[in-house]
Short mmCIF file of C-alpha atoms and ligand atoms in Angstrom, two decimals:
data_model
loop_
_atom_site.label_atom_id
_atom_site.label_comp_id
_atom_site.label_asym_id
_atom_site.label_seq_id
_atom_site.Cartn_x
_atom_site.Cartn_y
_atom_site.Cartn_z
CA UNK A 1 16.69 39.38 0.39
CA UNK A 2 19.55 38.61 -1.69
CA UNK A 3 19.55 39.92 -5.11
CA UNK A 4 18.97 37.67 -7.88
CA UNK A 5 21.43 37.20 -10.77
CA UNK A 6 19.57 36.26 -13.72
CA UNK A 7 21.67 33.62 -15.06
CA UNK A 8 20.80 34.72 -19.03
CA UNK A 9 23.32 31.74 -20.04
CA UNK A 10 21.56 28.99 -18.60
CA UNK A 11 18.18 29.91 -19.48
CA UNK A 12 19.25 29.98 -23.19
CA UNK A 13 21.04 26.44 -22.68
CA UNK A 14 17.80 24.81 -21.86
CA UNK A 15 16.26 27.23 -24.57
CA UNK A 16 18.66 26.11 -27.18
CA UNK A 17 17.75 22.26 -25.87
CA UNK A 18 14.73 22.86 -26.88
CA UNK A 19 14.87 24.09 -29.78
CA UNK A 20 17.45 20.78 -30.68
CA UNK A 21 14.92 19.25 -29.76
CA UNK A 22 12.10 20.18 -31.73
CA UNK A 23 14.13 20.48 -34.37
CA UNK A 24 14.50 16.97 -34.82
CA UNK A 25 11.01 16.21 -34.63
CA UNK A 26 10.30 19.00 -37.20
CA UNK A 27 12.96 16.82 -39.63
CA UNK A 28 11.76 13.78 -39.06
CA UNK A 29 8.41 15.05 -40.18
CA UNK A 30 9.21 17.31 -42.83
CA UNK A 31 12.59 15.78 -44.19
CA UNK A 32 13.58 19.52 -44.24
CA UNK A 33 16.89 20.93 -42.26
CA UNK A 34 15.87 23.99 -41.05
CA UNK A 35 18.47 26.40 -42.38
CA UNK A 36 20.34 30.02 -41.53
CA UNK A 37 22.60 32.10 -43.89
CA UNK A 38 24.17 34.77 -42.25
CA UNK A 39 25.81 37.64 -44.34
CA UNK A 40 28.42 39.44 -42.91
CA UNK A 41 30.04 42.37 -45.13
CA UNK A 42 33.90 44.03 -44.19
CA UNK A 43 35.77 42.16 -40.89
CA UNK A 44 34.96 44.09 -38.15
CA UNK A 45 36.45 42.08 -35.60
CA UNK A 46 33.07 41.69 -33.03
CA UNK A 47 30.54 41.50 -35.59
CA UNK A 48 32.84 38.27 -36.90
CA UNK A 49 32.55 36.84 -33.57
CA UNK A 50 28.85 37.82 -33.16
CA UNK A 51 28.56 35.80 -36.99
CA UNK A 52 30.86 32.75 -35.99
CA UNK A 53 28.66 32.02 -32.37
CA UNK A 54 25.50 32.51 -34.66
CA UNK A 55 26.19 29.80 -37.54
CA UNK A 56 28.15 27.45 -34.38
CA UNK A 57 25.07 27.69 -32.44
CA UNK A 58 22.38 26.97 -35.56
CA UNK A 59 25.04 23.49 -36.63
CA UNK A 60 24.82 22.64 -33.07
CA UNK A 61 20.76 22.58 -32.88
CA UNK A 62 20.70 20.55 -35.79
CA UNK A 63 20.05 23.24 -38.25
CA UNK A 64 22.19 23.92 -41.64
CA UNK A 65 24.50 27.40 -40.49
CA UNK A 66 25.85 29.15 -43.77
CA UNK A 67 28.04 32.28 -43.41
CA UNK A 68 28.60 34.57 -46.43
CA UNK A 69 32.02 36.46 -45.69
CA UNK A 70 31.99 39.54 -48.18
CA UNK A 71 34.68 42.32 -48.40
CA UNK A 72 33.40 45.86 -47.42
CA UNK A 73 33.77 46.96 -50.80
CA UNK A 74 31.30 45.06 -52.32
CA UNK A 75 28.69 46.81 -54.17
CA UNK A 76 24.81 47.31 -52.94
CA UNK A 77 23.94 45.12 -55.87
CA UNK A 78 25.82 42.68 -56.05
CA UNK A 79 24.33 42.45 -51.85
CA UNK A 80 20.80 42.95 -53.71
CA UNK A 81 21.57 39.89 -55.85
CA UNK A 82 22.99 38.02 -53.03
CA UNK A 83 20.01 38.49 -51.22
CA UNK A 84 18.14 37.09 -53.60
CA UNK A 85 19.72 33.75 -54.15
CA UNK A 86 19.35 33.19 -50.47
CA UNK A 87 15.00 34.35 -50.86
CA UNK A 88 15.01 31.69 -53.97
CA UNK A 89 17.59 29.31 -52.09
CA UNK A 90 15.15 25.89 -50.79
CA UNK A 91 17.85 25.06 -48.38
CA UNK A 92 17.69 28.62 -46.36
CA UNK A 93 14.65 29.34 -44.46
CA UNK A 94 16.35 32.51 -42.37
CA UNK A 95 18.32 35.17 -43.36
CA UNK A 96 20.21 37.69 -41.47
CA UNK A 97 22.31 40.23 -42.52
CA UNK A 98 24.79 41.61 -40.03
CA UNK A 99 24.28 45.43 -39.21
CA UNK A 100 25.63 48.24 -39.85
CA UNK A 101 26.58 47.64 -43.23
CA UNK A 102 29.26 50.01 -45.12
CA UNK A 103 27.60 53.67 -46.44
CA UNK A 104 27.87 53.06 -49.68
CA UNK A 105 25.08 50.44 -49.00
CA UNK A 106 21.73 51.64 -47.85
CA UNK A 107 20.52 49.52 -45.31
CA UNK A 108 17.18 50.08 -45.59
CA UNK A 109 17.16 48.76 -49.50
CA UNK A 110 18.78 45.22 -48.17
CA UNK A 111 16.52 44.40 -45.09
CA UNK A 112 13.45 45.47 -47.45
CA UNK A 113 15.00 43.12 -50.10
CA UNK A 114 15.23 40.00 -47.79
CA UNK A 115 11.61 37.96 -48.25
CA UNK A 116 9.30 38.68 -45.23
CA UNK A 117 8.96 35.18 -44.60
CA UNK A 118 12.91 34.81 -44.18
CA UNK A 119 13.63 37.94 -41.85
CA UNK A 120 14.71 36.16 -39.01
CA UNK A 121 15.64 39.05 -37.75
CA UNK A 122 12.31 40.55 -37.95
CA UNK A 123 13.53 43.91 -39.04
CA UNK A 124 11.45 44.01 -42.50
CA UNK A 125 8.87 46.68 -42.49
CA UNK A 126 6.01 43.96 -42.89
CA UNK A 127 7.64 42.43 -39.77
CA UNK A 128 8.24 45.49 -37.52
CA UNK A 129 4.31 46.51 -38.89
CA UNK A 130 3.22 42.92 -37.90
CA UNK A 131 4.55 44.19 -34.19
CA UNK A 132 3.35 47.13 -33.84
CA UNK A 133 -0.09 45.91 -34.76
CA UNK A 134 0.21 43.49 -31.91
CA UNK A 135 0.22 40.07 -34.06
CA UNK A 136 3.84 39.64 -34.46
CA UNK A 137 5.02 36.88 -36.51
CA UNK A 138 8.92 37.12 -36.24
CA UNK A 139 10.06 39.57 -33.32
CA UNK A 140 13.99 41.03 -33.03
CA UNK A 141 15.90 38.59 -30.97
CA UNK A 142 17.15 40.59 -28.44
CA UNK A 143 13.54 42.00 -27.11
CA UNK A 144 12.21 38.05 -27.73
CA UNK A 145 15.28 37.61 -25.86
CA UNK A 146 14.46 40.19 -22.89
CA UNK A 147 10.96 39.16 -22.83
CA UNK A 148 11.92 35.04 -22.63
CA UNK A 149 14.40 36.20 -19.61
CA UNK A 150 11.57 37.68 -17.62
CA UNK A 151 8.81 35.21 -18.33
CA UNK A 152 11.58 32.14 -17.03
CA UNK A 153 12.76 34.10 -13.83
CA UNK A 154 9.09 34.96 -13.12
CA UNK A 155 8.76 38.79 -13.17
CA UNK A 156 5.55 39.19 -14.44
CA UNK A 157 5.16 42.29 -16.55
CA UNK A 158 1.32 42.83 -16.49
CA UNK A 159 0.46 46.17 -14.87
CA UNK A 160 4.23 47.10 -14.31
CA UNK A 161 5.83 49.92 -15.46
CA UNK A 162 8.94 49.76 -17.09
CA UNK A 163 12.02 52.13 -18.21
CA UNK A 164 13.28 51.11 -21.54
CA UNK A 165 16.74 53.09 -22.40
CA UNK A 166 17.15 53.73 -26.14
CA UNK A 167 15.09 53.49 -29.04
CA UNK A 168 16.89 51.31 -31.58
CA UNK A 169 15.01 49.67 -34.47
CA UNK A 170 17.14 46.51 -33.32
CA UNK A 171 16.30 46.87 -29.52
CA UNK A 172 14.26 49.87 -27.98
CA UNK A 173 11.42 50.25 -30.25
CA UNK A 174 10.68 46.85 -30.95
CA UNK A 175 10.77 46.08 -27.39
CA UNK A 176 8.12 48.82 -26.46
CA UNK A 177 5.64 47.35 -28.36
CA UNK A 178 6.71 43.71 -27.31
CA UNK A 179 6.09 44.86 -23.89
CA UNK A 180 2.95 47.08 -24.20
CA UNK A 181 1.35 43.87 -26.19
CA UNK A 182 -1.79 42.66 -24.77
CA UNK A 183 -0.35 39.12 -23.78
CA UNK A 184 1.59 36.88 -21.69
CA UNK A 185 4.69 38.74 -21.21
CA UNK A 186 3.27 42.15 -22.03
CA UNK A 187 0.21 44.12 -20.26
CA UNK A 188 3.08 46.40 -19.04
CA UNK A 189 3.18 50.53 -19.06
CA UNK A 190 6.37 51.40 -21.37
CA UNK A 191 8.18 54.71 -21.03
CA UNK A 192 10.40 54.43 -24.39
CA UNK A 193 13.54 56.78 -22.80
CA UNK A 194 16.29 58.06 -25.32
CA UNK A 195 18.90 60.76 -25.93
CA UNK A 196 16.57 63.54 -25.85
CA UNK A 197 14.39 62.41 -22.79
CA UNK A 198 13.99 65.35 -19.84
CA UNK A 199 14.63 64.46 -16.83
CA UNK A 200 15.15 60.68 -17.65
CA UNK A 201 16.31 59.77 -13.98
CA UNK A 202 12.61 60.91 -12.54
CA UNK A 203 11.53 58.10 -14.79
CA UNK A 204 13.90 55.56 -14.13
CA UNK A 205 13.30 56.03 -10.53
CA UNK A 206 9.62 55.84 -10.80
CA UNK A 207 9.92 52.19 -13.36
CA UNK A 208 9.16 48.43 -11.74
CA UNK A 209 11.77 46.99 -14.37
CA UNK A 210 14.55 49.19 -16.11
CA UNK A 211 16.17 48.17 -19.31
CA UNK A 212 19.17 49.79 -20.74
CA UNK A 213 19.90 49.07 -24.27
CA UNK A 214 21.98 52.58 -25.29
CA UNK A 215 25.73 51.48 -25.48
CA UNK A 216 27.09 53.82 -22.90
CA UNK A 217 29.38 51.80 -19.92
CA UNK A 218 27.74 52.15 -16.64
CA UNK A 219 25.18 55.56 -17.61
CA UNK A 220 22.71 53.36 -15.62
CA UNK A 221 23.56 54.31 -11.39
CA UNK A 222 22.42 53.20 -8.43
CA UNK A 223 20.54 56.35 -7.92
CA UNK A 224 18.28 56.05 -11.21
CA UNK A 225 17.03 52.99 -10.17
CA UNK A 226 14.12 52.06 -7.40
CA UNK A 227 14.22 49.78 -4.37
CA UNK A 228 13.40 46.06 -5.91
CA UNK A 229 13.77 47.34 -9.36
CA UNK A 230 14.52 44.29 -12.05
CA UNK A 231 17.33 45.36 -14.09
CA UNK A 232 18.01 44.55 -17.58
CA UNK A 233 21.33 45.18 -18.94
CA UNK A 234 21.71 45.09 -22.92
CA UNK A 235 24.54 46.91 -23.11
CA UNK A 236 28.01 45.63 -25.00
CA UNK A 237 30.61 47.99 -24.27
CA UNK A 238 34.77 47.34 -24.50
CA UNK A 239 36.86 49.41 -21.97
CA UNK A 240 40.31 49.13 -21.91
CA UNK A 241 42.12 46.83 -19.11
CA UNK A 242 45.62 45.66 -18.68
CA UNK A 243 44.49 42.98 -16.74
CA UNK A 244 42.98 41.11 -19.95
CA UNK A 245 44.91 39.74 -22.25
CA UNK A 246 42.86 41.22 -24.91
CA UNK A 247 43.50 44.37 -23.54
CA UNK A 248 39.96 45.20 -23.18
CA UNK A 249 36.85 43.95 -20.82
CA UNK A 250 33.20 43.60 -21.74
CA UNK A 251 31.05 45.52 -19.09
CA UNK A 252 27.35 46.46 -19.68
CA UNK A 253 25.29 50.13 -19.52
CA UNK A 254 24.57 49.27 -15.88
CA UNK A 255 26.89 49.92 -13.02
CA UNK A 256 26.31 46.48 -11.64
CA UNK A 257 28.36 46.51 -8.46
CA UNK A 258 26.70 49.33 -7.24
CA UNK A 259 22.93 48.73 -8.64
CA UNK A 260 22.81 45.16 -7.91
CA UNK A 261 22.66 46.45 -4.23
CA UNK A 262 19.51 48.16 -4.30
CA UNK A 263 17.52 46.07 -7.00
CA UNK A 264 15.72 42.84 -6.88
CA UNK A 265 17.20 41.04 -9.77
CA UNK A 266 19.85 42.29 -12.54
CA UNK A 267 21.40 40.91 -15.69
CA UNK A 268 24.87 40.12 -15.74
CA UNK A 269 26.87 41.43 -19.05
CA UNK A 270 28.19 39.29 -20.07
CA UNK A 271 26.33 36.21 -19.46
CA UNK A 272 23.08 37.77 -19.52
CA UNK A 273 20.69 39.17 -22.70
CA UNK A 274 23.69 38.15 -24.89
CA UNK A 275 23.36 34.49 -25.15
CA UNK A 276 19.37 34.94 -25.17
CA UNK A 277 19.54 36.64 -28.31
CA UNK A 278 21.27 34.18 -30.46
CA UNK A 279 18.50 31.66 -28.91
CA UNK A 280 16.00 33.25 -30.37
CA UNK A 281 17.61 33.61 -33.85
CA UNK A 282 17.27 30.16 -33.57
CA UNK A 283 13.48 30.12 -32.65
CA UNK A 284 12.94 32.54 -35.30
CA UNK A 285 14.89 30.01 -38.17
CA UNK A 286 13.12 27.27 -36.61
CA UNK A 287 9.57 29.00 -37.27
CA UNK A 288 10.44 30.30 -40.41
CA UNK A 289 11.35 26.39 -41.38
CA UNK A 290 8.08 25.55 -40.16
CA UNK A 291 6.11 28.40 -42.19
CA UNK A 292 7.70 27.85 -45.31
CA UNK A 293 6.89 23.99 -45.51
CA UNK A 294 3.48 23.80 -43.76
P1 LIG B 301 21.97 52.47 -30.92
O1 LIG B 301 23.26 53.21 -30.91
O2 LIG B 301 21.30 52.15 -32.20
O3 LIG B 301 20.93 53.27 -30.03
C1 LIG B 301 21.29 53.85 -28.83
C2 LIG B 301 20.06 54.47 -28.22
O4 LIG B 301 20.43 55.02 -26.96
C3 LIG B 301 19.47 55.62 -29.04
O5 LIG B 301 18.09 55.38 -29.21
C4 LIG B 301 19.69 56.86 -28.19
O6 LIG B 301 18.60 57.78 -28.24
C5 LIG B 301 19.82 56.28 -26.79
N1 LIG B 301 20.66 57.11 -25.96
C6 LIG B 301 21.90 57.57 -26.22
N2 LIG B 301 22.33 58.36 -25.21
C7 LIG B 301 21.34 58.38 -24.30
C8 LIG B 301 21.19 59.02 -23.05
N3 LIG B 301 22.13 59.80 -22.54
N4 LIG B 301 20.04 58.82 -22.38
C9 LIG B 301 19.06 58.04 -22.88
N5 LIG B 301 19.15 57.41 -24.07
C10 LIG B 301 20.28 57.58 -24.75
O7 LIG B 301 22.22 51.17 -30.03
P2 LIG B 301 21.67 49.67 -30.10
O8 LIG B 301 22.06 49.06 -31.36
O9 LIG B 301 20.25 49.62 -29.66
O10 LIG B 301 22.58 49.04 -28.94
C11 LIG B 301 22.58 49.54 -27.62
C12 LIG B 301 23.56 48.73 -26.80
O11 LIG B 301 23.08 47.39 -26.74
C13 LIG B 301 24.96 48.62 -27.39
O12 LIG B 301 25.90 48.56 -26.33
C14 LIG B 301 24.95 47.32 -28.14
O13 LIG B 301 26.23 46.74 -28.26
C15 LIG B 301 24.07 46.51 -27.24
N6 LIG B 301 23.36 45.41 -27.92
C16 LIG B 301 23.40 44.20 -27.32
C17 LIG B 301 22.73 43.13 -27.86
C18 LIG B 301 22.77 41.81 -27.16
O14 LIG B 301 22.48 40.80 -27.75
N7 LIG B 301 23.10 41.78 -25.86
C19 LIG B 301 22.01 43.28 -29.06
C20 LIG B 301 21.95 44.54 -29.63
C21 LIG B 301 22.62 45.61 -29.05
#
């Protein structure tokens, strides 16, 4: 049978339709315009582009997109008081603050400052607790993102057993519980792999659905993974390559050629989990909108 390439693009087009969709409805009954501010400090050149797509794709759903640019000096309190405006702000109902941040600013200090009810990005303690206690109110959107991805191409998780690469508070972690959740989309058996895993390949090869989320080009080969495996790429990595203009190309932690002969279904990078995630930001600001005025 012919491998399936989950098309991660055009799931979160009709996603994003959606969410247009409802957000109109949700205006029309609220008068409200459900609204993102994303805060991006210092220019790192992808995390601009990952900011730009995000406040692009909330104007084109109908929602208000507000990007604060700040220079990588800027102090952690002047962030703090930032922060602030946006939790007392009536026009922002979803906040995200672009990661990592400078050192001279703890990280920890800003996503705890950010109101609970505004962490779109669902990376508060009260939101990550929420998760792990299985009654999750706003989940990460790159594991909502992985989870949406396999519920529309019809892998059912429930009783599987699946490899998750890395344990990142933005990715890994968040999706283990996700996952191991007794619900639609969950019921699965979660090995939660990472740097100091033994013998990680014995697991991969024994796991019904791999994920890699750990930022290394191509770790994941065709011999960790099983026959009819479903394979979930995360990965964003540049390698250099004359042969684009940019003088780098975006390729995945999979090696895709050679994996997406032996599994059942694999995500593309890109084209895959990338364009899920920014749909669920979306979801997230939409809900958040609808929590804050019901
Ligand atoms: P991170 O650097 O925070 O974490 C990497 C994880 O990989 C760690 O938990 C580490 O233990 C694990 N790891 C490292 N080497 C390993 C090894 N040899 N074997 C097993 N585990 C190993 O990374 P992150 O922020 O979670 O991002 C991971 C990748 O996913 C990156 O390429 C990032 O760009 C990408 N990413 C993509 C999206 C998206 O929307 N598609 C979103 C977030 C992150």
């Amino acid at each position: 049978m012919e491998t399936k390439i989950i098309d991660g693009k055009k799931i979160s087009e009709e996603i994003k339709l959606e969410i247009a969709n409802d957000t109109k409805s949700f205006q029309n009954k609220f008068l409200v315009k459900p609204g993102l501010a994303v805060v991006l400090v210092g220019n790192d050149p992808a995390s601009s582009v990952y900011v730009r797509n995000k406040e692009k794709s909330a104007i084109d759903s109908g929602m208000r997109g507000k990007t604060i640019n700040l220079p990588s000096t800027v102090s952690e309190q002047d962030l703090l008081n930032i922060i602030e405006n946006l939790n007392l702000s009536n026009e922002i109902h979803g906040i995200l603050v672009q990661l990592p941040l400078p050192s001279h600013i703890s990280q920890e200090k800003i996503v705890e400052k950010i109101n609970p009810i505004k962490d779109v990005d669902g990376l508060h303690p009260f939101n990550s607790g929420l998760l792990s206690a299985g009654t999750p109110r706003f989940i990460p959107a790159t594991p909502a993102g992985i989870r949406e991805l396999l519920i529309r191409s019809d892998f059912d998780t429930d009783g599987k057993h699946v490899a998750i690469l890395g344990r990142s508070n933005i990715v890994g972690r968040p999706l283990a519980n996700l996952l191991s959740m007794k619900s639609n989309g969950g019921n699965a058996t979660v090995s939660l792999c990472h740097s100091r895993t033994n013998n990680l390949k014995d697991i991969t090869q024994m796991a019904d659905i791999i994920v890699a989320a750990i930022g290394i080009p191509n770790f994941v080969t065709q011999e960790m993974v099983k026959e009819n495996a479903v394979v979930i790429d995360v990965g964003i990595n540049r390698v250099e390559s004359s042969l684009h203009k940019r003088g780098y190309r975006l390729v995945g932690d999979v090696e895709f050629e050679t994996v997406k002969l032996k599994c059942k279904a694999i995500t593309p990078v890109p084209g895959g989990v990338g364009p899920m995630t920014i749909a669920m930001l979306l979801s997230n600001t939409l809900q958040a909108a609808k929590l804050q005025c019901a």
